[in-house]
Short mmCIF file of N, CA and C in Angstrom, two decimals:
data_model
loop_
_atom_site.label_atom_id
_atom_site.label_comp_id
_atom_site.label_asym_id
_atom_site.label_seq_id
_atom_site.Cartn_x
_atom_site.Cartn_y
_atom_site.Cartn_z
N MET Q 1 125.13 77.74 46.32
CA MET Q 1 124.67 76.46 45.79
C MET Q 1 124.45 75.61 47.02
N ALA Q 2 125.75 75.75 47.86
CA ALA Q 2 125.48 74.87 49.01
C ALA Q 2 124.11 75.58 50.51
N LYS Q 3 124.11 77.03 49.82
CA LYS Q 3 122.90 76.68 51.08
C LYS Q 3 121.65 75.62 50.48
N ARG Q 4 121.79 76.20 49.58
CA ARG Q 4 119.97 75.47 48.60
C ARG Q 4 120.35 73.89 48.92
N GLY Q 5 121.60 73.54 48.90
CA GLY Q 5 121.98 72.04 49.44
C GLY Q 5 121.02 71.39 50.45
N LEU Q 6 121.67 72.40 51.44
CA LEU Q 6 121.06 72.41 53.16
C LEU Q 6 119.68 72.71 53.50
N ARG Q 7 118.90 73.31 52.44
CA ARG Q 7 117.76 73.40 53.35
C ARG Q 7 116.52 72.31 52.21
N LEU Q 8 117.65 71.27 50.94
CA LEU Q 8 117.25 70.39 50.28
C LEU Q 8 117.23 69.23 51.31
N VAL Q 9 117.95 69.47 52.12
CA VAL Q 9 118.52 68.50 53.00
C VAL Q 9 117.42 68.27 54.01
N ARG Q 10 117.43 69.80 54.71
CA ARG Q 10 116.64 69.62 56.15
C ARG Q 10 115.27 69.54 55.60
N LEU Q 11 114.48 69.84 54.17
CA LEU Q 11 113.32 69.47 54.52
C LEU Q 11 112.63 68.40 53.41
N MET Q 12 114.13 67.40 53.31
CA MET Q 12 113.81 66.10 53.23
C MET Q 12 114.17 65.38 54.16
N THR Q 13 114.83 65.87 55.36
CA THR Q 13 114.83 64.96 56.28
C THR Q 13 113.17 65.27 57.15
N ALA Q 14 112.66 66.11 57.13
CA ALA Q 14 111.25 66.75 57.67
C ALA Q 14 110.36 66.27 57.07
N MET Q 15 110.67 65.64 55.34
CA MET Q 15 109.39 64.83 54.87
C MET Q 15 109.69 62.89 55.04
N LYS Q 16 110.74 62.89 55.63
CA LYS Q 16 110.68 61.74 55.95
C LYS Q 16 109.48 60.92 55.71
N GLY Q 17 109.07 59.94 55.21
CA GLY Q 17 107.77 58.52 55.77
C GLY Q 17 107.10 59.19 54.56
N MET Q 18 106.80 60.75 54.70
CA MET Q 18 105.29 61.04 54.03
C MET Q 18 105.32 61.03 52.21
N SER Q 19 104.19 60.89 51.95
CA SER Q 19 104.37 60.60 50.12
C SER Q 19 104.90 61.50 49.37
N ARG Q 20 105.58 61.27 48.68
CA ARG Q 20 106.17 62.42 47.91
C ARG Q 20 105.14 63.21 46.23
N GLU Q 21 104.63 62.21 46.40
CA GLU Q 21 103.22 62.64 45.05
C GLU Q 21 102.14 63.37 45.58
N PHE Q 22 101.42 63.71 44.95
CA PHE Q 22 100.08 65.22 45.53
C PHE Q 22 99.23 63.98 44.96
N THR Q 23 97.71 63.90 45.60
CA THR Q 23 96.46 63.19 45.04
C THR Q 23 96.09 64.66 44.14
N PRO Q 24 95.02 64.21 43.51
CA PRO Q 24 94.38 65.63 42.20
C PRO Q 24 93.95 66.44 43.14
N GLY Q 25 93.08 66.29 44.44
CA GLY Q 25 92.47 66.69 45.15
C GLY Q 25 93.46 68.41 46.06
N GLU Q 26 94.73 67.11 45.98
CA GLU Q 26 95.73 68.22 46.86
C GLU Q 26 96.42 69.21 46.03
N LEU Q 27 96.85 68.54 44.57
CA LEU Q 27 96.54 69.10 43.38
C LEU Q 27 95.75 70.53 42.92
N ALA Q 28 94.82 70.25 42.99
CA ALA Q 28 93.77 70.95 43.24
C ALA Q 28 93.78 72.39 44.12
N LEU Q 29 94.01 71.95 45.19
CA LEU Q 29 93.76 72.43 46.60
C LEU Q 29 95.60 73.18 46.56
N LEU Q 30 96.32 73.17 46.27
CA LEU Q 30 97.61 73.70 45.56
C LEU Q 30 97.22 74.61 44.45
N HIS Q 31 97.08 74.62 43.41
CA HIS Q 31 96.68 75.21 42.57
C HIS Q 31 95.81 76.35 42.78
N ASP Q 32 94.68 76.24 43.11
CA ASP Q 32 93.04 77.18 44.44
C ASP Q 32 94.67 78.11 44.73
N HIS Q 33 95.14 77.64 46.33
CA HIS Q 33 95.84 78.23 46.82
C HIS Q 33 97.10 79.49 45.87
N ALA Q 34 97.60 78.82 44.82
CA ALA Q 34 98.74 79.62 44.41
C ALA Q 34 97.73 80.43 43.61
N VAL Q 35 96.63 81.34 42.66
CA VAL Q 35 96.13 81.63 41.46
C VAL Q 35 95.13 82.77 42.89
N ALA Q 36 94.84 82.08 43.92
CA ALA Q 36 93.69 83.48 44.56
C ALA Q 36 94.62 84.62 44.37
N ASP Q 37 93.97 85.61 44.58
CA ASP Q 37 94.26 86.73 45.07
C ASP Q 37 93.37 87.04 46.21
N TRP Q 38 94.76 87.24 47.44
CA TRP Q 38 94.24 86.83 49.17
C TRP Q 38 93.98 87.87 49.81
N ARG Q 39 94.21 89.39 48.84
CA ARG Q 39 94.55 90.24 49.55
C ARG Q 39 93.19 91.06 50.24
N PRO Q 40 92.07 90.67 49.07
CA PRO Q 40 91.07 91.23 50.43
C PRO Q 40 90.73 89.92 51.59
N ALA Q 41 91.26 89.20 51.91
CA ALA Q 41 90.28 88.51 52.68
C ALA Q 41 91.72 88.81 54.01
N ILE Q 42 93.00 89.15 53.46
CA ILE Q 42 93.63 89.07 54.66
C ILE Q 42 93.08 90.98 55.12
N ALA Q 43 92.89 91.86 54.14
CA ALA Q 43 92.08 93.19 55.19
C ALA Q 43 91.36 93.27 56.42
N ALA Q 44 90.11 92.20 55.45
CA ALA Q 44 89.43 91.58 56.21
C ALA Q 44 88.86 90.65 57.17
N ALA Q 45 90.20 90.02 57.51
CA ALA Q 45 90.37 88.82 58.64
C ALA Q 45 89.56 89.13 60.31
N GLY Q 46 90.16 90.48 60.39
CA GLY Q 46 89.66 90.72 61.60
C GLY Q 46 89.68 90.05 62.76
N ILE Q 47 91.41 89.04 62.63
CA ILE Q 47 91.92 89.13 63.80
C ILE Q 47 93.46 88.94 63.68
N PRO Q 48 94.02 88.74 64.50
CA PRO Q 48 95.63 89.20 64.41
C PRO Q 48 96.22 87.87 64.03
N LEU Q 49 96.76 88.07 63.30
CA LEU Q 49 97.17 87.30 61.75
C LEU Q 49 98.80 87.46 61.62
N LEU Q 50 99.66 86.78 61.58
CA LEU Q 50 101.16 86.03 61.50
C LEU Q 50 101.60 86.24 60.36
N PHE Q 51 102.67 86.46 59.73
CA PHE Q 51 103.04 86.17 58.77
C PHE Q 51 104.31 85.66 58.44
N VAL Q 52 105.36 84.13 58.35
CA VAL Q 52 105.95 84.56 58.54
C VAL Q 52 106.64 83.36 57.41
N ALA Q 53 108.12 84.04 56.52
CA ALA Q 53 108.87 83.94 55.15
C ALA Q 53 110.11 83.18 55.70
N GLY Q 54 110.39 82.63 54.73
CA GLY Q 54 112.41 82.30 55.38
C GLY Q 54 112.89 83.49 54.01
N ALA Q 55 114.34 83.56 54.42
CA ALA Q 55 114.89 85.06 53.86
C ALA Q 55 114.99 84.85 52.09
N GLU Q 56 115.40 83.35 51.99
CA GLU Q 56 115.69 82.99 50.81
C GLU Q 56 114.75 81.76 50.91
N SER Q 57 113.49 82.28 50.24
CA SER Q 57 112.85 81.49 49.83
C SER Q 57 113.33 81.43 48.04
N GLU Q 58 112.33 80.36 47.72
CA GLU Q 58 112.55 79.55 46.85
C GLU Q 58 111.61 80.22 45.66
N TYR Q 59 110.37 80.55 45.87
CA TYR Q 59 109.88 81.21 45.03
C TYR Q 59 109.24 82.52 44.67
N TRP Q 60 109.57 83.26 46.13
CA TRP Q 60 108.92 84.90 46.26
C TRP Q 60 110.09 85.68 47.27
N PRO Q 61 109.88 86.84 47.08
CA PRO Q 61 110.82 87.89 48.27
C PRO Q 61 110.94 87.21 49.41
N SER Q 62 110.72 87.23 50.30
CA SER Q 62 110.31 87.54 52.05
C SER Q 62 110.09 88.92 52.49
N GLY Q 63 109.94 89.43 51.60
CA GLY Q 63 109.10 90.56 51.74
C GLY Q 63 107.30 90.76 51.71
N HIS Q 64 107.67 89.83 51.08
CA HIS Q 64 105.71 89.42 50.94
C HIS Q 64 105.09 89.30 52.16
N ALA Q 65 105.69 88.62 53.54
CA ALA Q 65 104.96 89.07 55.01
C ALA Q 65 104.96 89.67 55.10
N ALA Q 66 105.62 91.30 54.77
CA ALA Q 66 105.68 92.50 55.06
C ALA Q 66 104.74 93.21 54.78
N ALA Q 67 104.56 92.69 52.74
CA ALA Q 67 103.61 93.57 52.45
C ALA Q 67 102.31 93.11 52.78
N SER Q 68 102.54 91.56 52.80
CA SER Q 68 101.05 90.92 53.49
C SER Q 68 100.15 91.27 54.93
N ALA Q 69 101.59 91.32 55.60
CA ALA Q 69 100.79 92.42 57.13
C ALA Q 69 100.43 93.35 56.92
N ALA Q 70 100.89 94.33 56.48
CA ALA Q 70 100.55 96.11 56.02
C ALA Q 70 98.77 95.79 55.77
N LEU Q 71 99.08 94.96 55.13
CA LEU Q 71 97.18 94.83 54.39
C LEU Q 71 96.14 94.40 55.70
N ALA Q 72 96.45 94.13 56.94
CA ALA Q 72 95.87 93.98 57.90
C ALA Q 72 95.65 94.95 59.16
N ALA Q 73 94.56 95.53 59.79
CA ALA Q 73 94.63 95.86 60.72
C ALA Q 73 95.09 95.25 61.94
N ASP Q 74 95.68 94.43 62.78
CA ASP Q 74 96.49 93.66 63.00
C ASP Q 74 97.37 92.56 62.74
N ALA Q 75 99.05 92.42 62.40
CA ALA Q 75 99.22 91.30 61.61
C ALA Q 75 100.91 91.89 61.55
N THR Q 76 101.61 91.07 61.99
CA THR Q 76 103.08 90.56 62.31
C THR Q 76 103.70 90.23 61.21
N ALA Q 77 105.24 90.57 60.90
CA ALA Q 77 105.87 90.00 59.69
C ALA Q 77 107.20 89.69 60.59
N VAL Q 78 107.48 88.10 59.88
CA VAL Q 78 108.70 87.67 60.73
C VAL Q 78 109.65 86.98 59.38
N VAL Q 79 110.64 87.11 59.06
CA VAL Q 79 111.17 86.42 58.34
C VAL Q 79 112.49 86.21 59.25
N LEU Q 80 112.63 84.36 58.48
CA LEU Q 80 114.07 83.42 59.55
C LEU Q 80 114.86 83.44 58.56
N ASP Q 81 116.05 83.67 58.69
CA ASP Q 81 117.26 83.49 58.24
C ASP Q 81 118.04 82.56 58.17
N ASP Q 82 118.08 82.45 56.84
CA ASP Q 82 119.06 80.96 56.77
C ASP Q 82 117.70 80.07 56.51
N ASP Q 83 116.60 80.10 55.74
CA ASP Q 83 115.23 79.56 55.26
C ASP Q 83 114.77 79.83 54.47
N GLY Q 84 114.88 78.66 54.04
CA GLY Q 84 113.62 79.00 52.20
C GLY Q 84 112.35 78.93 52.37
N HIS Q 85 111.80 78.16 51.09
CA HIS Q 85 110.07 78.51 51.16
C HIS Q 85 109.71 77.62 52.10
N ALA Q 86 109.53 76.65 52.76
CA ALA Q 86 108.68 76.12 53.93
C ALA Q 86 109.74 75.46 55.47
N ALA Q 87 109.19 77.11 56.18
CA ALA Q 87 110.31 78.27 57.43
C ALA Q 87 109.46 76.31 57.67
N ASN Q 88 108.45 76.15 58.41
CA ASN Q 88 107.95 75.77 59.86
C ASN Q 88 108.73 74.04 59.62
N MET Q 89 108.51 73.85 58.25
CA MET Q 89 109.70 72.39 58.18
C MET Q 89 111.22 71.99 58.16
N GLU Q 90 111.86 73.70 57.71
CA GLU Q 90 112.97 73.56 57.22
C GLU Q 90 113.97 73.58 58.55
N GLN Q 91 112.97 74.31 59.58
CA GLN Q 91 113.92 75.13 60.86
C GLN Q 91 112.46 75.16 61.49
N PRO Q 92 112.38 73.30 62.36
CA PRO Q 92 110.81 74.33 63.03
C PRO Q 92 111.07 74.53 64.17
N LYS Q 93 112.72 74.66 65.15
CA LYS Q 93 112.74 75.21 66.07
C LYS Q 93 112.80 76.99 66.25
N ALA Q 94 112.98 77.01 64.84
CA ALA Q 94 113.24 78.80 64.50
C ALA Q 94 111.54 79.27 64.86
N PHE Q 95 111.10 78.20 64.03
CA PHE Q 95 109.74 78.74 63.41
C PHE Q 95 108.61 78.86 64.86
N ASN Q 96 108.91 77.44 65.48
CA ASN Q 96 108.03 77.44 67.06
C ASN Q 96 108.51 78.90 67.62
N ARG Q 97 109.99 79.36 67.39
CA ARG Q 97 110.01 80.00 68.55
C ARG Q 97 109.55 80.79 67.92
N ALA Q 98 109.14 82.13 66.40
CA ALA Q 98 108.72 82.83 65.93
C ALA Q 98 107.25 83.06 66.26
N VAL Q 99 106.33 81.95 66.33
CA VAL Q 99 104.78 81.82 66.51
C VAL Q 99 104.83 82.42 68.15
N LEU Q 100 105.63 81.35 68.98
CA LEU Q 100 105.44 81.39 69.90
C LEU Q 100 105.79 83.01 70.79
N GLU Q 101 107.02 83.38 70.19
CA GLU Q 101 107.24 85.04 70.05
C GLU Q 101 106.05 85.65 70.42
N TRP Q 102 105.23 85.81 69.39
CA TRP Q 102 104.46 86.73 68.42
C TRP Q 102 103.32 86.24 69.48
N ILE Q 103 103.07 84.94 70.37
CA ILE Q 103 101.35 84.66 70.88
C ILE Q 103 101.52 85.45 71.90
N ALA Q 104 103.00 85.48 72.53
CA ALA Q 104 104.00 86.13 74.10
C ALA Q 104 103.40 87.41 73.88
N ALA Q 105 103.71 88.06 73.12
CA ALA Q 105 103.72 89.50 72.54
C ALA Q 105 102.02 90.04 72.20
N ARG Q 106 101.36 89.07 72.31
CA ARG Q 106 99.86 89.64 72.17
C ARG Q 106 99.23 89.85 73.82
#
C-alpha cells in the first residue's frame, strides 16, 4: 500500500498543472489504443523498438515488454523497478536513462 501511495504522489506531482479530465477526442483515442491488437504492427515495424514497463504496473504484468519485444526483429525490453504504469512520468530520470542507454547501444 505504501508503494502504491508513493507512485500516486510521484504521478500527481508530474501532472501538476495538467487538466485531469479527458476531452471526448482523448477518450476516443485512449479507447482505440486499449482495444487494438498491436501485435501485427509491432512485427511489421521494421525499425528498432524499445518497450519500457514499470515493474509494478497497476494495469498489466511488466512481462508485456519482453513479450512485445519478442514480436519484432530488432526490439529491446526494459523494466524499471519500483515503478508503476506511467514510467516516464513517475520516474523520469530512470526512464530517460533507459532510453539514452538504449540509444547509445545502437
